[in-house]
Coordinates of C-alpha atoms and ligand atoms in Angstrom, one line a residue:
M1446 CA 8.8 29.1 -5.4
P1447 CA 8.4 26.7 -8.3
E1448 CA 7.8 28.2 -11.7
P1449 CA 5.7 26.6 -14.4
M1450 CA 7.9 24.5 -16.7
R1451 CA 7.4 23.5 -20.4
L1452 CA 6.1 20.0 -20.6
Q1453 CA 8.8 18.8 -23.0
K1454 CA 11.5 20.2 -20.6
Y1455 CA 9.9 18.4 -17.7
L1456 CA 9.8 15.1 -19.6
A1457 CA 13.4 15.5 -20.5
Q1458 CA 14.4 16.4 -16.9
C1459 CA 12.6 13.2 -15.7
G1460 CA 14.7 11.2 -18.1
I1461 CA 11.8 10.2 -20.4
A1462 CA 13.3 11.4 -23.6
S1463 CA 15.4 14.2 -25.1
R1464 CA 13.4 17.4 -25.5
R1465 CA 13.0 16.9 -29.2
A1466 CA 11.8 13.3 -28.7
A1467 CA 9.5 14.5 -25.9
E1468 CA 7.9 17.0 -28.3
E1469 CA 7.2 14.1 -30.6
L1470 CA 5.6 12.1 -27.8
I1471 CA 3.4 15.1 -27.1
A1472 CA 2.5 15.6 -30.8
L1473 CA 1.5 11.9 -31.0
G1474 CA -1.0 12.3 -28.1
R1475 CA 0.9 10.0 -25.8
V1476 CA 1.2 12.5 -23.0
T1477 CA -1.5 13.5 -20.5
V1478 CA -1.5 16.2 -17.9
N1479 CA -4.0 15.7 -15.0
G1480 CA -5.9 13.2 -17.1
K1481 CA -6.1 15.3 -20.4
V1482 CA -4.2 14.5 -23.5
I1483 CA -2.0 17.4 -24.4
C1484 CA -0.9 17.6 -28.1
T1485 CA 0.8 20.9 -28.1
A1486 CA 4.4 21.4 -27.1
G1487 CA 4.8 24.5 -25.0
E1488 CA 2.1 23.6 -22.5
K1489 CA 3.3 24.5 -19.0
I1490 CA 3.0 22.4 -15.9
I1491 CA 4.0 22.8 -12.3
P1492 CA 6.3 19.9 -11.3
G1493 CA 5.2 18.3 -8.1
R1494 CA 1.6 19.6 -8.5
D1495 CA 0.5 18.3 -11.9
M1496 CA 0.2 14.6 -12.8
V1497 CA 1.9 13.7 -16.1
T1498 CA 1.7 10.4 -17.8
V1499 CA 3.3 8.9 -20.9
D1500 CA 1.5 6.0 -22.5
G1501 CA -0.7 5.8 -19.4
K1502 CA 2.2 5.5 -17.0
P1503 CA 2.8 8.2 -14.4
V1504 CA 6.1 10.1 -14.9
R1505 CA 8.1 10.3 -11.7
S1506 CA 10.0 13.5 -11.0
A1507 CA 13.8 13.1 -10.5
E1508 CA 13.3 14.7 -7.1
K1509 CA 13.2 12.6 -3.9
P1510 CA 9.5 12.4 -2.9
V1511 CA 8.6 14.4 0.2
Y1512 CA 5.3 13.9 2.1
I1513 CA 4.5 15.9 5.2
M1514 CA 1.5 16.8 7.3
L1515 CA 1.0 20.2 8.8
N1516 CA -1.5 21.2 11.6
K1517 CA -2.7 24.3 9.8
P1518 CA -3.8 27.1 12.1
R1519 CA -6.8 29.3 11.4
G1520 CA -5.9 32.5 9.6
Y1521 CA -3.6 31.0 6.9
V1522 CA -4.5 30.4 3.2
T1523 CA -3.7 27.0 1.7
T1524 CA -2.0 28.4 -1.4
V1525 CA 1.6 28.8 -2.2
R1526 CA 1.2 32.6 -2.7
D1527 CA -1.7 35.0 -1.8
E1528 CA -2.5 38.0 -3.9
Q1529 CA -4.0 39.8 -0.8
G1530 CA -0.7 39.3 1.1
R1531 CA -2.3 37.0 3.7
K1532 CA -0.1 34.5 5.5
T1533 CA 0.1 31.2 3.6
V1534 CA 0.8 27.7 4.9
M1535 CA 4.2 27.9 3.2
D1536 CA 5.2 30.5 5.8
L1537 CA 5.1 27.7 8.4
L1538 CA 7.5 25.3 6.6
P1539 CA 11.2 25.5 6.3
A1540 CA 12.8 26.1 2.9
E1541 CA 14.8 22.9 3.2
L1542 CA 11.6 21.0 2.4
G1543 CA 11.9 22.3 -1.2
R1544 CA 9.1 22.7 -3.7
I1545 CA 6.1 21.1 -2.1
Y1546 CA 2.4 21.8 -2.6
P1547 CA -0.8 21.4 -0.5
V1548 CA -2.9 18.3 -1.3
G1549 CA -6.3 19.9 -1.6
R1550 CA -7.4 22.9 0.5
L1551 CA -8.6 24.0 3.9
D1552 CA -10.5 27.3 4.3
F1553 CA -8.8 30.3 5.9
D1554 CA -10.8 29.7 9.0
T1555 CA -10.3 25.9 9.2
E1556 CA -7.5 24.3 11.1
G1557 CA -6.0 20.9 11.2
L1558 CA -4.5 18.2 9.0
L1559 CA -3.1 19.4 5.7
L1560 CA -0.9 17.1 3.6
L1561 CA 1.8 18.6 1.4
T1562 CA 4.0 16.8 -1.2
N1563 CA 6.2 17.3 -4.3
D1564 CA 4.6 14.1 -5.8
G1565 CA 2.1 15.3 -8.3
N1566 CA 0.8 11.8 -8.9
F1567 CA 0.0 11.4 -5.2
T1568 CA -1.8 14.8 -5.2
H1569 CA -3.8 13.9 -8.3
R1570 CA -4.8 10.5 -6.9
L1571 CA -5.9 11.9 -3.5
T1572 CA -7.9 14.7 -4.9
H1573 CA -9.4 13.2 -8.1
P1574 CA -13.2 12.9 -7.7
S1575 CA -13.2 9.3 -8.8
H1576 CA -11.2 8.2 -5.8
E1577 CA -11.3 11.0 -3.2
I1578 CA -10.2 9.7 0.1
S1579 CA -12.3 10.1 3.2
K1580 CA -11.8 13.2 5.3
T1581 CA -12.9 13.5 8.9
Y1582 CA -13.7 16.8 10.7
L1583 CA -14.4 17.9 14.2
V1584 CA -17.2 20.4 13.8
K1585 CA -18.8 22.8 16.3
I1586 CA -22.2 24.0 15.3
L1587 CA -24.6 26.5 16.8
G1588 CA -27.8 25.0 17.9
L1589 CA -28.7 21.3 18.6
P1590 CA -29.2 19.1 15.5
S1591 CA -32.5 17.4 15.2
P1592 CA -32.7 13.7 14.2
E1593 CA -34.0 14.9 10.8
A1594 CA -31.0 17.2 10.4
L1595 CA -28.6 14.4 11.3
K1596 CA -30.3 12.1 8.8
A1597 CA -30.1 14.7 6.1
L1598 CA -26.4 15.2 6.7
R1599 CA -25.9 11.4 6.6
T1600 CA -27.9 10.7 3.4
G1601 CA -27.0 13.9 1.5
V1602 CA -28.1 17.5 1.2
M1603 CA -28.5 19.6 -2.0
L1604 CA -25.6 22.0 -2.5
E1605 CA -25.7 24.0 -5.7
G1606 CA -28.1 21.6 -7.3
R1607 CA -26.1 18.5 -6.5
K1608 CA -26.6 16.1 -3.6
T1609 CA -23.7 15.4 -1.4
H1610 CA -22.5 11.8 -1.1
P1611 CA -23.5 9.9 2.1
A1612 CA -21.4 11.0 5.1
E1613 CA -20.8 9.5 8.5
V1614 CA -22.0 11.8 11.3
L1615 CA -21.5 11.3 15.0
V1616 CA -22.7 13.6 17.8
K1617 CA -19.6 13.9 20.0
H1618 CA -21.4 16.0 22.6
R1619 CA -24.2 18.5 23.1
E1620 CA -23.7 21.7 25.0
I1621 CA -26.1 24.5 25.8
G1622 CA -26.9 26.0 22.4
S1623 CA -24.3 24.1 20.5
A1624 CA -23.1 20.7 19.6
V1625 CA -19.8 19.1 18.5
L1626 CA -20.0 16.6 15.6
V1627 CA -17.5 14.3 13.9
I1628 CA -18.3 14.3 10.2
T1629 CA -16.5 12.1 7.6
I1630 CA -17.1 13.0 3.9
H1631 CA -15.8 11.2 0.8
E1632 CA -15.6 14.1 -1.6
G1633 CA -14.0 17.5 -1.5
R1634 CA -16.4 20.2 -2.6
N1635 CA -15.6 23.9 -1.8
R1636 CA -16.5 24.7 1.9
Q1637 CA -18.4 21.4 1.9
V1638 CA -18.8 20.9 5.6
R1639 CA -19.8 24.5 6.3
K1640 CA -22.3 24.4 3.5
M1641 CA -23.8 21.0 4.5
C1642 CA -24.3 22.2 8.1
A1643 CA -25.8 25.5 6.8
A1644 CA -28.1 23.5 4.6
V1645 CA -29.7 21.9 7.7
G1646 CA -29.8 25.2 9.6
H1647 CA -26.6 25.2 11.6
K1648 CA -23.7 27.6 11.4
V1649 CA -20.2 26.1 11.9
V1650 CA -18.2 28.1 14.4
F1651 CA -15.2 25.8 14.6
L1652 CA -13.8 23.3 12.1
R1653 CA -10.7 21.1 12.4
R1654 CA -9.7 18.3 10.0
I1655 CA -8.6 15.4 12.1
A1656 CA -8.0 12.6 9.5
E1657 CA -7.5 11.9 5.8
G1658 CA -7.9 8.2 5.0
S1659 CA -6.0 6.3 7.6
V1660 CA -3.7 9.2 8.5
R1661 CA -4.6 11.0 11.7
L1662 CA -3.6 14.4 12.9
G1663 CA -3.1 13.0 16.4
D1664 CA -1.4 15.4 18.9
L1665 CA 0.7 17.4 16.4
P1666 CA 0.6 20.9 17.8
I1667 CA -1.0 23.7 15.9
G1668 CA 1.4 25.2 13.4
A1669 CA 3.8 22.2 13.6
W1670 CA 4.6 19.8 10.8
R1671 CA 6.2 16.3 10.5
H1672 CA 7.1 13.8 7.8
L1673 CA 4.6 11.1 7.1
T1674 CA 5.8 7.6 8.1
A1675 CA 6.4 5.1 5.3
D1676 CA 3.3 3.3 6.4
E1677 CA 1.2 6.4 6.2
V1678 CA 2.5 7.2 2.7
T1679 CA 1.7 3.6 1.6
G1680 CA -1.7 3.8 3.2
L1681 CA -2.5 6.8 1.0
G1682 CA -1.1 5.2 -2.1
G1683 CA 2.2 7.1 -2.3
N1684 CA 5.7 5.8 -2.9
P1685 CA 6.8 4.0 0.3
H1686 CA 10.4 4.9 -0.3
A1687 CA 9.8 8.3 1.0
D1688 CA 12.1 10.8 2.5
N1689 CA 12.4 9.3 6.0
Ligands
URA2875 N1 -15.2 21.8 4.6 C1 -15.2 23.1 4.8 O1 -16.3 23.7 4.9 N2 -14.1 23.8 5.0 C2 -12.9 23.2 4.9 O2 -11.9 23.8 5.1 C3 -12.9 21.8 4.7 C4 -14.0 21.1 4.5

């Protein structure tokens, strides 16, 4: 698993400058990590996860970019390691894919589309609050939602003192005592869909992410993965000269 690396070493490895010259760039305040200026050499980053810029330009890792999607099953954590020893999404991927990281998170009990990449710029862009891409979920809730509940989900509900952004909400079908909704949100707050539904009185009993931006999960089997196509990578703002 990837280890944190000193910023100046990373810059040198990416061919930006010698280590010593990289230390100077850092001291001059010309280097940012995840949007923050870093002035002290010795700061550690995780290549492929953190976005590094020099003079405002993203630094590209020397590694070939890899972008994949996984259909995450329930019962897996979306981290590279788990302190409680639970299964992680990395257990579902072959080692040949190298050092890749999840783009954002899905809860332990959520299944569906999870993107993974070694391109830290891509991850940063997709998860940064200023340009979060849309995410679409298939959601089974207990109870039948009233028109008021649907309106509240669409216009925004208060979660931890902050209103959620407008969301698209479709009722896919109603059953006896439950309903299946398709909800598209444009932000990525912790357990957001579950909390939004709880805020209008409905418990979520099944949650699957089915799309991120223009990329759809389609019929990829649970637990399976595939490379994104060049078009899918471009559609999400990644490097079109990907790994396939
Ligand atoms: N919203 C949730 O509540 N859980 C997820 O895993 C994703 C979105």
